[in-house]
Coordinates of C-alpha atoms in Angstrom, one line a residue:
Chain A
X126 CA 80.8 61.5 86.6
X127 CA 83.9 63.0 85.0
X128 CA 83.2 61.0 81.8
X129 CA 79.7 62.7 81.7
X130 CA 81.3 66.1 82.2
X131 CA 83.8 65.4 79.4
X132 CA 81.0 64.2 77.1
X133 CA 78.7 67.1 77.7
X134 CA 81.2 70.0 77.9
X135 CA 84.0 68.6 75.8
X136 CA 82.8 70.3 72.5
X137 CA 82.8 73.6 74.5
X138 CA 86.4 73.5 75.5
X139 CA 87.5 76.5 73.5
X140 CA 84.5 78.6 74.7
X141 CA 85.3 77.7 78.3
X142 CA 88.9 78.6 77.7
X143 CA 87.9 82.0 76.3
X144 CA 85.8 82.6 79.4
X145 CA 88.6 81.5 81.6
X146 CA 91.1 84.0 79.9
X147 CA 88.6 86.9 80.0
X148 CA 88.1 86.2 83.7
X149 CA 91.9 86.0 84.3
X150 CA 92.4 89.4 82.6
X151 CA 89.6 91.0 84.7
X152 CA 91.0 89.4 87.9
X153 CA 94.6 90.5 87.3
X154 CA 94.1 94.0 86.0
X155 CA 90.7 95.4 87.0
X156 CA 91.9 97.1 90.2
X157 CA 95.4 98.0 89.1
X158 CA 94.8 101.7 88.1
X159 CA 92.7 102.5 91.1
X160 CA 95.3 100.8 93.3
X161 CA 98.4 102.4 91.8
X162 CA 97.2 105.9 91.0
X163 CA 94.5 106.6 93.7
X164 CA 94.7 104.3 96.7
X165 CA 98.5 104.0 97.2
X166 CA 99.3 107.7 96.8
X167 CA 96.5 108.7 99.2
X168 CA 97.5 106.0 101.8
X169 CA 101.1 107.0 101.6
X170 CA 100.0 110.6 102.3
X171 CA 98.0 109.4 105.2
X172 CA 100.9 107.4 106.6
X173 CA 103.1 110.5 106.4
X174 CA 100.3 112.8 107.8
X175 CA 98.1 110.6 110.0
X176 CA 96.4 113.5 111.8
X177 CA 95.5 115.6 108.7
X178 CA 91.7 115.5 108.5
X179 CA 91.6 116.4 104.8
X180 CA 93.9 113.4 104.0
X181 CA 91.9 111.1 106.2
X182 CA 88.8 112.2 104.4
X183 CA 90.4 111.4 101.1
X184 CA 91.6 108.1 102.5
X185 CA 88.2 107.1 103.6
X186 CA 86.5 108.0 100.4
X187 CA 89.2 106.2 98.3
X188 CA 89.0 102.9 100.3
X189 CA 85.2 102.9 100.2
X190 CA 85.3 103.3 96.4
X191 CA 88.1 100.6 96.2
X192 CA 85.8 98.2 98.1
X193 CA 83.2 98.6 95.4
X194 CA 85.9 98.7 92.7
X195 CA 87.0 95.2 93.7
X196 CA 83.7 93.8 92.5
X197 CA 84.9 93.0 89.0
X198 CA 87.8 91.1 90.4
X199 CA 85.6 89.3 92.8
X200 CA 83.2 88.2 90.1
X201 CA 86.0 87.1 87.9
X202 CA 87.8 85.0 90.5
X203 CA 85.0 82.4 91.0
X204 CA 84.7 82.1 87.2
X205 CA 88.4 81.2 87.2
X206 CA 87.9 78.7 90.0
X207 CA 85.1 77.0 88.0
X208 CA 86.5 77.2 84.5
X209 CA 90.1 76.3 85.4
X210 CA 89.4 72.8 86.9
X211 CA 86.9 72.3 84.0
X212 CA 89.6 72.9 81.5
X213 CA 91.8 70.5 83.5
X214 CA 89.2 67.7 83.2
X215 CA 88.1 68.4 79.7
X216 CA 91.7 68.8 78.4
X217 CA 92.8 65.5 79.8
X218 CA 95.6 67.1 81.8
X219 CA 97.3 65.3 84.6
X220 CA 99.8 65.9 87.4
X221 CA 102.6 64.9 85.1
X222 CA 102.4 68.4 83.6
X223 CA 104.7 70.5 85.7
X224 CA 103.7 74.1 84.8
X225 CA 100.0 73.2 85.3
X226 CA 100.6 71.7 88.8
X227 CA 102.6 74.7 89.9
X228 CA 100.0 77.1 88.5
X229 CA 97.2 75.2 90.3
X230 CA 99.2 75.2 93.6
X231 CA 99.6 79.0 93.3
X232 CA 95.9 79.6 92.5
X233 CA 94.4 77.3 95.2
X234 CA 97.1 77.6 97.9
X235 CA 98.1 81.3 97.6
X236 CA 95.4 83.2 95.8
X237 CA 92.3 81.5 97.1
X238 CA 93.1 82.5 100.8
X239 CA 94.0 86.0 99.7
X240 CA 90.8 86.4 97.8
X241 CA 88.7 85.0 100.7
X242 CA 90.3 87.6 102.9
X243 CA 89.7 90.3 100.2
X244 CA 86.0 89.3 100.0
X245 CA 85.7 89.7 103.7
X246 CA 87.4 93.1 103.7
X247 CA 85.6 94.5 100.7
X248 CA 82.1 93.1 100.7
X249 CA 81.7 91.3 104.0
X250 CA 81.9 92.6 107.6
X251 CA 85.0 94.7 106.6
X252 CA 83.0 96.8 104.1
X253 CA 83.8 100.4 105.1
X254 CA 80.7 102.0 103.6
X255 CA 78.4 99.8 105.7
X256 CA 80.4 100.4 108.8
X257 CA 80.1 104.1 108.3
X258 CA 76.4 103.9 107.5
X259 CA 76.0 101.9 110.8
X260 CA 77.7 104.7 112.7
X261 CA 80.5 102.3 113.8
X262 CA 83.4 104.8 113.8
X263 CA 85.8 102.7 115.7
X264 CA 85.1 99.6 113.6
X265 CA 85.4 101.8 110.5
X266 CA 88.9 102.9 111.5
X267 CA 89.9 99.3 112.5
X268 CA 88.6 98.0 109.2
X269 CA 90.7 100.5 107.2
X270 CA 93.9 99.6 109.2
X271 CA 93.2 96.0 108.6
X272 CA 92.7 96.5 104.9
X273 CA 96.0 98.5 104.7
X274 CA 97.7 95.6 106.5
X275 CA 96.2 93.2 104.0
X276 CA 97.4 95.4 101.0
X277 CA 100.9 95.8 102.4
X278 CA 101.4 92.1 102.9
X279 CA 99.6 90.8 99.9
X280 CA 100.9 93.3 97.3
X281 CA 104.3 91.7 96.7
X282 CA 102.8 88.2 96.7
X283 CA 100.0 89.1 94.3
X284 CA 102.3 91.0 91.9
X285 CA 105.0 88.3 91.7
X286 CA 102.7 85.2 91.6
X287 CA 100.1 86.7 89.3
X288 CA 103.0 87.3 86.9
X289 CA 104.3 83.8 87.5
X290 CA 100.9 82.3 86.7
X291 CA 100.8 84.0 83.3
X292 CA 104.4 83.0 82.6
X293 CA 103.7 79.4 83.5
X294 CA 100.5 79.3 81.4
X295 CA 102.0 80.9 78.3
X296 CA 105.7 79.9 78.3
X297 CA 105.2 76.5 80.0
X298 CA 108.8 76.3 81.1
X299 CA 108.5 73.1 83.1
Chain B
X14 CA 66.5 116.7 84.4
X15 CA 68.6 115.3 87.1
X16 CA 69.8 117.7 89.8
X17 CA 73.4 117.1 90.2
X18 CA 73.6 119.3 93.2
X19 CA 71.5 116.8 95.2
X20 CA 73.2 116.3 98.5
X21 CA 71.1 113.4 99.9
X22 CA 74.0 111.0 99.7
X23 CA 76.2 113.3 101.8
X24 CA 78.6 111.6 104.2
X25 CA 77.8 111.7 107.9
X26 CA 81.2 112.3 109.4
X27 CA 81.3 114.9 112.1
X28 CA 84.9 114.3 113.0
X29 CA 87.1 112.1 110.9
X30 CA 89.8 111.9 113.5
X31 CA 87.5 110.9 116.4
X32 CA 88.6 107.3 116.2
X33 CA 92.1 107.9 114.8
X34 CA 94.7 105.5 116.1
X35 CA 98.4 104.8 115.3
X36 CA 98.9 102.3 112.6
X37 CA 100.6 99.2 114.1
X38 CA 103.0 98.5 111.2
X39 CA 106.7 98.8 111.9
X40 CA 109.8 98.0 109.9
X41 CA 110.7 95.1 112.3
X42 CA 107.2 93.6 111.8
X43 CA 107.4 94.0 108.1
X44 CA 110.8 92.2 108.0
X45 CA 109.5 89.4 110.1
X46 CA 106.3 89.0 108.0
X47 CA 108.3 89.1 104.7
X48 CA 110.6 86.3 105.9
X49 CA 107.7 84.1 107.3
X50 CA 105.5 84.6 104.2
X51 CA 108.4 83.8 101.9
X52 CA 109.4 80.7 103.7
X53 CA 105.7 79.5 103.9
X54 CA 105.0 80.1 100.2
X55 CA 108.2 78.5 99.0
X56 CA 108.0 75.6 101.3
X57 CA 104.4 75.0 100.3
X58 CA 105.1 75.2 96.6
X59 CA 108.3 73.1 96.8
X60 CA 106.6 70.3 98.8
X61 CA 103.5 70.6 96.7
X62 CA 105.5 70.0 93.5
X63 CA 107.3 67.1 95.2
X64 CA 104.1 65.4 96.0
X65 CA 101.8 66.2 93.0
X66 CA 104.3 66.5 90.2
X67 CA 107.0 64.2 91.6
X68 CA 105.2 61.5 93.5
X69 CA 101.8 61.4 91.8
X70 CA 103.0 62.7 88.4
X71 CA 106.1 60.6 88.2
X72 CA 108.5 63.5 87.4
X73 CA 111.9 62.6 88.7
X74 CA 113.6 65.9 88.0
X75 CA 111.8 67.6 90.9
X76 CA 113.7 65.4 93.4
X77 CA 117.0 66.7 92.1
X78 CA 119.1 69.4 93.7
X79 CA 118.3 72.1 91.1
X80 CA 114.7 72.7 92.1
X81 CA 115.7 72.8 95.8
X82 CA 118.4 75.4 95.1
X83 CA 116.1 77.4 93.0
X84 CA 113.4 77.4 95.7
X85 CA 116.0 78.4 98.3
X86 CA 117.4 81.3 96.2
X87 CA 113.9 82.4 95.2
X88 CA 112.9 82.3 98.9
X89 CA 115.8 84.6 100.0
X90 CA 115.3 87.0 97.1
X91 CA 111.5 87.2 97.5
X92 CA 111.8 87.8 101.3
X93 CA 114.3 90.7 100.7
X94 CA 112.3 92.2 97.9
X95 CA 108.9 91.8 99.7
X96 CA 110.3 93.7 102.7
X97 CA 111.6 96.6 100.5
X98 CA 108.3 96.6 98.6
X99 CA 106.2 96.8 101.8
X100 CA 108.5 99.5 103.2
X101 CA 108.1 101.6 100.0
X102 CA 104.3 101.0 100.0
X103 CA 104.0 102.1 103.6
X104 CA 106.0 105.3 103.0
X105 CA 108.8 104.1 105.2
X106 CA 111.3 104.8 102.4
X107 CA 111.5 108.3 100.8
X108 CA 110.3 111.6 102.0
X109 CA 107.2 112.0 99.8
X110 CA 108.9 115.2 98.3
X111 CA 107.8 114.1 94.8
X112 CA 104.2 114.9 95.8
X113 CA 102.5 118.1 96.9
X114 CA 99.3 118.2 99.0
X115 CA 97.2 121.0 97.7
X116 CA 93.9 121.7 99.6
X117 CA 90.8 121.5 97.4
X118 CA 87.1 121.9 98.1
X119 CA 85.4 119.1 96.3
X120 CA 82.1 117.3 96.1
X121 CA 82.5 113.5 96.1
X122 CA 80.0 111.3 94.3
X123 CA 78.5 108.9 96.8
X124 CA 76.0 106.0 96.1
X125 CA 72.7 106.4 97.8
X126 CA 71.8 103.8 100.4
X127 CA 69.0 101.7 98.9
X128 CA 66.3 99.9 100.8
X129 CA 66.7 96.2 100.2

């Protein structure tokens, strides 16, 4: 099975690597501007003024747009999950390569659960636009609180370990 | 020509505060979460490296004291920084004095609900 994969896709190694890198770029950076310059300032304002209806309106609009804005990231991530292991197989890599093992541990053990949760919050039952359209006001508010919890807890993890992934892949320190 | 004044996508939100509730995050919870998350991540990565790179990959260096010390130090630093990061993100630090909150009347672009 793996031999067949190597034989068929081996000549395409660099093309797959290009696709992998493009997907990594989209995954890492596609939500960064919306997050840093729109979402976080509005959510900080909401946390300081939780009963201000104008800020709550801005918060609601921003998080609904952010749900949609995460689409690029969430298309890119499955591409990474497919192309990454393909490169591992085609490149003849093994567990004796330290930087690669650590990188894969980070992707599959840390980022995969985070992204599954993110899919749920942005496009699944936690999608705020659909909750609003369904008239589920209480569920809408709960979903926003849950999303903010997710962003609070995941932000330091994502920033540090996304950076670590790039450092491991490029500098290969171990 | 498109009519950009079309209001058919207008939000149906009679009272945005009708379901408002206090956010459940507190500094004590953030501290606890930062510590637990840091220990879980570093423990997982350290043990993962021992098994995959050390045991399966035959790398002896991962069994030495240096990776263990590095993981421990990184765990402590990450827990501390993650806590501070979360506190800043959740507006628990600072007064917000660097921002003003001017009132504006705006129209927000909304996607139309499409029949599937």
